[in-house]
Amino acid sequence: MRCWGAVLTLIALGRVAAAAEPPAKPSPAPRTACIECHSELDGDEGEPVKRAADDVHFQKGLSCHDCHGGNPAADPDDVVAAHDERRGWNRPSRVGIPLFCAKCHADAGFMKRFNPQGRVDQLAEYRTSGHGKRNAAGDGKVAVCIDCHGVHGIRAVKDPASPVYPTHVAETCGRCHADPKLMRPYGLQTTQPAAYKSSVHAHALYEKGDLAAPTCNNCHGSHGAAPPGLQSVVQVCGTCHTREATLFLEVEKKKGLNLASCIRCVVCHDNHAVQAPVDEMIGVGPKSTCTSCHKPGDTAYDSTRAMAAALDGLKARHSHAQDLLDRAGRAGVEVGSDVVALQKAGDQVIELRVLAHSFDRERYLASASTGLAAADAGVAAGDRAFRELKQRRLGLAVSLVVIAAVVAGLLLKIREIEGAGPGP
Amino acid sequence: MWSLVTVALVDGGRRDGAELRRVTREETVATRRNVLNWFLGTSAGAMCGSVVYPVLRYLVPPEVPEAATTRMVAGREGELKAGEAKVFPFGARPAILVRTVEGEYRALSATCTHLNCTVQYRADLKTIWCACHNGMYDLAGHNLAGPPPRPLESYKVDVARGEIVVSKA
Amino acid sequence: MSALVRAAAWLEERVGLSAFAALAREKHVPVHRHSLWYYLGGMTLFLFGIQVVTGILLLLYYRPSSGEAFESVQFVMARVPFGWLIRSIHSWSANLLVFVLFAHMFSVFFLRAYRKPRELTWLSGMLLLFLMMAFGFSGYLLPWNTLAFFATQVGTEVAGRVPFVGGFALRLLRGGDQVTGATLTRFYGFHVAVLPALTTLLLGAHLLLVQRHGMSVPPSVESEARRTGLRVPELPFFPNFLLRDAVGWCVALGALAGLAALAPWELGVKADPFAPAPAGIRPEWYFCWMFQTLKLLPARILGVDGELVGILGFGLGGLLWTLVPLFEREGTSDRLRRAITVAGVLVLVYMTFMTIQAYLPEKH
């Protein structure tokens, strides 16, 4: 009798204790033998289960055995039955991971179930990359899938916490590519991540939050990561900076030049530490990028000097017109439509900055004079406004004189009517 | 005033001295009053004129009779050849009038919906194009390619009496 | 000359204005140390006249729809000959009008001109004051610029807080739940039709009553006259007082011309209902003292919402102020009279101080 009592009490206490604990985080996947056993383990062997809730594979309904094989329905205490090699149980080596992941990710029929539009060529791309080539040669130190995407807690790329979300890519690549110890055996520099961090692209991405701003993978590729070849730098920059790239290639064709050896865009703008361009980059001043190759006496030297002068001239005239119209507006003359018309001059300044990449003096100067015409119209409008202001003041003076005369007349009339001085 | 004094002196034969002085004083007072009245009247008239003149000028409608917010003349027939376009101010914002290669007129807002640059017409591509970041719109204003997130507002074009009138739909 | 005489005689037989001419000749204005304040009423009337004329001119070009209002005002300022002058005069004169009106009201208050038999004159005057403030509030929105849009939003929001009728009043004012083009059209209707009609009636009554009772003499002057036995000297209205009035009006006209030419009224930026309200929104200066008070009141006073207490306070204050002739009658004690004066001074000081406060930069 007392035995039963003790058992019942223990069961009751157990129930109470269980109720008092916070409920365990529900695992999205059904409770398989794998999870049953590994959730009790510590360290590396317990990690996978802890991370399972964040993992996109689990969220899609897959589980441990879908990648690692084995028997999920085995008795959790029976390791041998669970780790059944006949049922495909395996633990891939580092070098074997690309093939391991590609088992599904390169299978179009399989991936269609989860994302009909998803790509399945990641492995093929990887094989073209520096990482992929060395991996194929047996190098276990280069990056494989899990180094960028994580392992067991793999988040979708569009998940902001994923190591391959745009704002984390540079950090992820930098884990190896900023480490001199790791890069020295391959003869690779490690300045790129820091250089990138100083660039205007990084500023756009991290500070302005513009997710369209490029990070490592946008120029280098993600799976097929490799530095763009000399021929392709201009195409790569040109995916966003289309006009500049088109102009650049046009001028090469027209003048029969091949500037691939000075890596086109990079020679003036750098590749990683891209800074915001300034107008002083053309012309012959200290910040000019032209004068690093073109010396006085060179036609290009004269051209760039003329072009810079035209740009400065337009900017000055535009600013003068803006200032005039602004002051006229504040003084009370309505100049709204003139301000709108002046936009054209501002548009031309932007146009000129793009046209610098055409290296075509005539075209550049023609565009500058269009802008100058608009700016001149703005200045004329501003002058007109000030003339009108003068006229208003003149009109005011005249009317005040007339009013003063009337007031004087009235006061005299009052005095006349009342004989002595005016009353209150 | 001197003429009055003269008259008074001439008339002196008919009046005595004190009366003469009184008459002169009365006459100068009367003259002063007339001068003052004239002065007050004229200046008051000038003041009225300086009020009435601006009002009358104001009432006469100006060249362009209304604020071009919803409707305006964007150009004349024959101004644009097929495949040409022009940007014109419509209300407070720029608009673009396009004469397509087929000869039709189209009018759209010229402010790019991406970052407000002024767009232009590309006859070679038969699209509206924004030079700033390569945005593309078709002639109905739909954003086709590039960063623009929204279409361009499309306006109604009528051709009447040789004028091309653009109005908000 | 005889043609004029004959025309006058023709009119006289049919209209009989000579009776009014006789009355006019008899109209006299007392002259004493406070009689300078008498000019304020006429000045207010003059400025109101300017508003009517410039307002009518403006409505020949103005369009009361949210899509066109701003552009039509811009058009008047930029394209219509002397449009800038008419519009700036209208805006400046509105502000001058309210200022002079408050001066007129306070001078009448402190000179105790609301005593019997002028209680109805005071009442009609107070109603006219409220109407003029309504003119100001409704007119301010009409250019449909950012400041006006948000000031109207705040102002109608406050009106909506009045208990019981607040929600109804808010929808009535706004023409809906939010400030939209419907509000603009409605305010335009108030500004050019409803308020002018009401003003015509009240102003007519006010002026008739003033003619009926003549100008009031302040109690201090009256008692002095009684003491010395001398009659208070008088000035004929036509032409003496009127000529002096005319001097003031000409000076006011000159001031308006100067303000319009040298400090033209701003147009600002077209209202965008979807943009966030800019910092530092406030109503026109003559509402600022109320606005500032509401800003400074604590969130809760004795368990009631602070702003509600403020609004009810203003309502009660306005009512008491309008009813002041009831408190000061012939039998009232000197103590009560002095209390009324003190109350008036406190109100004036408070309003001035709060208005200045509203314009000082905010300390954080």
mmCIF file of C-alpha atoms in Angstrom, chain A residues 204-381:
data_model
loop_
_atom_site.group_PDB
_atom_site.id
_atom_site.type_symbol
_atom_site.label_atom_id
_atom_site.label_comp_id
_atom_site.label_asym_id
_atom_site.label_seq_id
_atom_site.Cartn_x
_atom_site.Cartn_y
_atom_site.Cartn_z
ATOM 1 C CA ALA A 204 25.421 53.029 -48.812
ATOM 2 C CA LEU A 205 24.889 49.502 -47.553
ATOM 3 C CA TYR A 206 25.637 49.914 -43.868
ATOM 4 C CA GLU A 207 24.809 53.515 -43.128
ATOM 5 C CA LYS A 208 22.102 54.309 -45.610
ATOM 6 C CA GLY A 209 20.632 50.821 -45.455
ATOM 7 C CA ASP A 210 20.466 50.533 -49.242
ATOM 8 C CA LEU A 211 20.376 46.792 -49.844
ATOM 9 C CA ALA A 212 20.952 47.311 -53.541
ATOM 10 C CA ALA A 213 24.454 48.592 -52.807
ATOM 11 C CA PRO A 214 27.125 46.116 -53.857
ATOM 12 C CA THR A 215 29.057 43.937 -51.464
ATOM 13 C CA CYS A 216 31.658 41.234 -52.205
ATOM 14 C CA ASN A 217 29.367 38.834 -54.019
ATOM 15 C CA ASN A 218 27.832 41.460 -56.333
ATOM 16 C CA CYS A 219 31.126 41.966 -58.144
ATOM 17 C CA HIS A 220 32.902 38.703 -57.462
ATOM 18 C CA GLY A 221 29.972 36.331 -57.688
ATOM 19 C CA SER A 222 28.754 34.288 -54.750
ATOM 20 C CA HIS A 223 29.280 30.635 -55.579
ATOM 21 C CA GLY A 224 31.500 31.310 -58.535
ATOM 22 C CA ALA A 225 33.547 33.741 -56.479
ATOM 23 C CA ALA A 226 36.545 34.905 -58.417
ATOM 24 C CA PRO A 227 37.985 38.332 -59.171
ATOM 25 C CA PRO A 228 36.482 39.602 -62.428
ATOM 26 C CA GLY A 229 39.003 39.332 -65.205
ATOM 27 C CA LEU A 230 40.607 42.445 -66.654
ATOM 28 C CA GLN A 231 38.198 42.352 -69.570
ATOM 29 C CA SER A 232 35.159 42.139 -67.383
ATOM 30 C CA VAL A 233 35.738 44.865 -64.816
ATOM 31 C CA VAL A 234 33.885 47.419 -66.920
ATOM 32 C CA GLN A 235 30.972 45.013 -67.450
ATOM 33 C CA VAL A 236 30.838 44.294 -63.743
ATOM 34 C CA CYS A 237 30.760 47.947 -62.730
ATOM 35 C CA GLY A 238 28.449 48.500 -65.666
ATOM 36 C CA THR A 239 25.714 46.259 -64.311
ATOM 37 C CA CYS A 240 24.720 49.238 -62.168
ATOM 38 C CA HIS A 241 26.692 52.080 -63.706
ATOM 39 C CA THR A 242 25.376 51.354 -67.185
ATOM 40 C CA ARG A 243 25.801 54.716 -68.804
ATOM 41 C CA GLU A 244 29.373 55.172 -67.707
ATOM 42 C CA ALA A 245 30.318 51.695 -68.861
ATOM 43 C CA THR A 246 28.596 52.123 -72.244
ATOM 44 C CA LEU A 247 30.281 55.458 -72.836
ATOM 45 C CA PHE A 248 33.638 54.024 -71.849
ATOM 46 C CA LEU A 249 33.347 51.096 -74.260
ATOM 47 C CA GLU A 250 32.029 53.354 -77.035
ATOM 48 C CA VAL A 251 35.013 55.620 -76.805
ATOM 49 C CA GLU A 252 37.407 52.700 -76.871
ATOM 50 C CA LYS A 253 35.785 51.475 -80.039
ATOM 51 C CA LYS A 254 35.738 54.926 -81.598
ATOM 52 C CA LYS A 255 39.337 55.705 -80.812
ATOM 53 C CA GLY A 256 40.588 52.163 -81.311
ATOM 54 C CA LEU A 257 41.895 51.971 -77.793
ATOM 55 C CA ASN A 258 42.145 49.058 -75.444
ATOM 56 C CA LEU A 259 42.309 50.186 -71.890
ATOM 57 C CA ALA A 260 41.879 46.781 -70.330
ATOM 58 C CA SER A 261 45.427 46.870 -69.023
ATOM 59 C CA CYS A 262 44.716 49.906 -66.911
ATOM 60 C CA ILE A 263 41.640 48.019 -65.729
ATOM 61 C CA ARG A 264 39.355 50.781 -66.976
ATOM 62 C CA CYS A 265 37.135 51.821 -64.047
ATOM 63 C CA VAL A 266 39.685 50.816 -61.447
ATOM 64 C CA VAL A 267 42.414 53.149 -62.681
ATOM 65 C CA CYS A 268 40.445 56.224 -61.587
ATOM 66 C CA HIS A 269 38.020 54.805 -59.093
ATOM 67 C CA ASP A 270 39.836 51.918 -57.351
ATOM 68 C CA ASN A 271 38.218 48.512 -56.964
ATOM 69 C CA HIS A 272 37.523 48.018 -53.284
ATOM 70 C CA ALA A 273 38.050 51.389 -51.660
ATOM 71 C CA VAL A 274 35.736 53.184 -54.086
ATOM 72 C CA GLN A 275 35.300 56.743 -52.877
ATOM 73 C CA ALA A 276 32.578 59.182 -53.891
ATOM 74 C CA PRO A 277 33.857 60.848 -57.055
ATOM 75 C CA VAL A 278 34.549 64.553 -56.958
ATOM 76 C CA ASP A 279 34.535 67.051 -59.799
ATOM 77 C CA GLU A 280 38.236 67.692 -59.217
ATOM 78 C CA MET A 281 38.964 64.249 -60.624
ATOM 79 C CA ILE A 282 38.882 65.753 -64.097
ATOM 80 C CA GLY A 283 40.979 68.748 -65.033
ATOM 81 C CA VAL A 284 44.590 69.357 -64.125
ATOM 82 C CA GLY A 285 44.386 70.029 -60.424
ATOM 83 C CA PRO A 286 45.970 68.042 -57.593
ATOM 84 C CA LYS A 287 43.042 65.616 -57.268
ATOM 85 C CA SER A 288 42.904 64.907 -60.976
ATOM 86 C CA THR A 289 43.065 61.275 -62.050
ATOM 87 C CA CYS A 290 43.853 62.255 -65.645
ATOM 88 C CA THR A 291 47.229 63.778 -64.882
ATOM 89 C CA SER A 292 48.609 60.554 -63.455
ATOM 90 C CA CYS A 293 49.076 59.440 -67.076
ATOM 91 C CA HIS A 294 48.515 62.500 -69.266
ATOM 92 C CA LYS A 295 51.189 65.160 -69.063
ATOM 93 C CA PRO A 296 51.224 68.779 -70.305
ATOM 94 C CA GLY A 297 51.556 68.887 -74.081
ATOM 95 C CA ASP A 298 49.295 65.834 -74.420
ATOM 96 C CA THR A 299 45.990 66.595 -76.276
ATOM 97 C CA ALA A 300 44.195 64.794 -73.506
ATOM 98 C CA TYR A 301 45.763 67.172 -71.000
ATOM 99 C CA ASP A 302 44.317 70.148 -72.867
ATOM 100 C CA SER A 303 40.963 68.444 -73.289
ATOM 101 C CA THR A 304 40.577 67.629 -69.641
ATOM 102 C CA ARG A 305 41.537 71.157 -68.713
ATOM 103 C CA ALA A 306 38.875 72.549 -71.064
ATOM 104 C CA MET A 307 36.272 70.106 -69.802
ATOM 105 C CA ALA A 308 36.951 70.920 -66.178
ATOM 106 C CA ALA A 309 36.719 74.616 -66.955
ATOM 107 C CA ALA A 310 33.364 74.096 -68.681
ATOM 108 C CA LEU A 311 32.015 72.141 -65.712
ATOM 109 C CA ASP A 312 33.185 74.732 -63.211
ATOM 110 C CA GLY A 313 31.736 77.487 -65.364
ATOM 111 C CA LEU A 314 28.361 75.795 -65.506
ATOM 112 C CA LYS A 315 28.308 75.055 -61.783
ATOM 113 C CA ALA A 316 29.158 78.666 -60.981
ATOM 114 C CA ARG A 317 26.490 80.072 -63.289
ATOM 115 C CA HIS A 318 23.911 77.613 -62.005
ATOM 116 C CA SER A 319 24.716 78.475 -58.413
ATOM 117 C CA HIS A 320 24.557 82.209 -59.207
ATOM 118 C CA ALA A 321 21.130 81.762 -60.826
ATOM 119 C CA GLN A 322 19.913 79.724 -57.875
ATOM 120 C CA ASP A 323 21.120 82.357 -55.453
ATOM 121 C CA LEU A 324 19.465 85.196 -57.394
ATOM 122 C CA LEU A 325 16.159 83.396 -57.680
ATOM 123 C CA ASP A 326 16.293 82.362 -54.038
ATOM 124 C CA ARG A 327 16.857 85.935 -52.896
ATOM 125 C CA ALA A 328 14.202 87.270 -55.250
ATOM 126 C CA GLY A 329 11.760 84.667 -53.964
ATOM 127 C CA ARG A 330 12.450 85.583 -50.376
ATOM 128 C CA ALA A 331 12.078 89.265 -51.168
ATOM 129 C CA GLY A 332 8.571 88.504 -52.386
ATOM 130 C CA VAL A 333 8.679 88.064 -56.147
ATOM 131 C CA GLU A 334 7.066 84.824 -57.313
ATOM 132 C CA VAL A 335 9.768 82.845 -59.111
ATOM 133 C CA GLY A 336 8.389 79.307 -58.776
ATOM 134 C CA SER A 337 8.255 78.510 -62.479
ATOM 135 C CA ASP A 338 11.710 80.008 -63.098
ATOM 136 C CA VAL A 339 13.122 77.745 -60.400
ATOM 137 C CA VAL A 340 11.559 74.759 -62.164
ATOM 138 C CA ALA A 341 13.056 75.854 -65.488
ATOM 139 C CA LEU A 342 16.466 76.181 -63.835
ATOM 140 C CA GLN A 343 16.357 72.489 -62.949
ATOM 141 C CA LYS A 344 17.472 71.890 -66.507
ATOM 142 C CA ALA A 345 20.836 73.436 -65.717
ATOM 143 C CA GLY A 346 21.171 71.238 -62.654
ATOM 144 C CA ASP A 347 20.307 68.187 -64.754
ATOM 145 C CA GLN A 348 23.086 69.148 -67.157
ATOM 146 C CA VAL A 349 25.626 69.237 -64.324
ATOM 147 C CA ILE A 350 24.702 65.631 -63.492
ATOM 148 C CA GLU A 351 24.845 64.776 -67.192
ATOM 149 C CA LEU A 352 28.316 66.257 -67.484
ATOM 150 C CA ARG A 353 29.582 64.099 -64.646
ATOM 151 C CA VAL A 354 28.433 61.045 -66.586
ATOM 152 C CA LEU A 355 29.733 62.393 -69.898
ATOM 153 C CA ALA A 356 33.217 62.640 -68.406
ATOM 154 C CA HIS A 357 33.363 58.922 -69.146
ATOM 155 C CA SER A 358 32.938 59.589 -72.854
ATOM 156 C CA PHE A 359 36.311 61.352 -72.931
ATOM 157 C CA ASP A 360 34.803 63.281 -75.842
ATOM 158 C CA ARG A 361 35.647 66.947 -75.594
ATOM 159 C CA GLU A 362 33.194 68.198 -78.213
ATOM 160 C CA ARG A 363 30.288 66.285 -76.795
ATOM 161 C CA TYR A 364 31.128 67.413 -73.292
ATOM 162 C CA LEU A 365 31.429 71.080 -74.219
ATOM 163 C CA ALA A 366 28.192 70.947 -76.229
ATOM 164 C CA SER A 367 26.353 69.552 -73.225
ATOM 165 C CA ALA A 368 27.919 72.206 -71.011
ATOM 166 C CA SER A 369 26.709 74.997 -73.267
ATOM 167 C CA THR A 370 23.130 73.639 -73.171
ATOM 168 C CA GLY A 371 23.312 73.803 -69.428
ATOM 169 C CA LEU A 372 24.839 77.245 -69.570
ATOM 170 C CA ALA A 373 21.917 78.465 -71.673
ATOM 171 C CA ALA A 374 19.465 77.258 -69.035
ATOM 172 C CA ALA A 375 21.544 78.821 -66.263
ATOM 173 C CA ASP A 376 21.702 82.104 -68.183
ATOM 174 C CA ALA A 377 17.911 82.038 -68.513
ATOM 175 C CA GLY A 378 17.737 81.587 -64.762
ATOM 176 C CA VAL A 379 20.052 84.530 -64.177
ATOM 177 C CA ALA A 380 17.946 86.628 -66.568
ATOM 178 C CA ALA A 381 14.823 85.651 -64.649
#
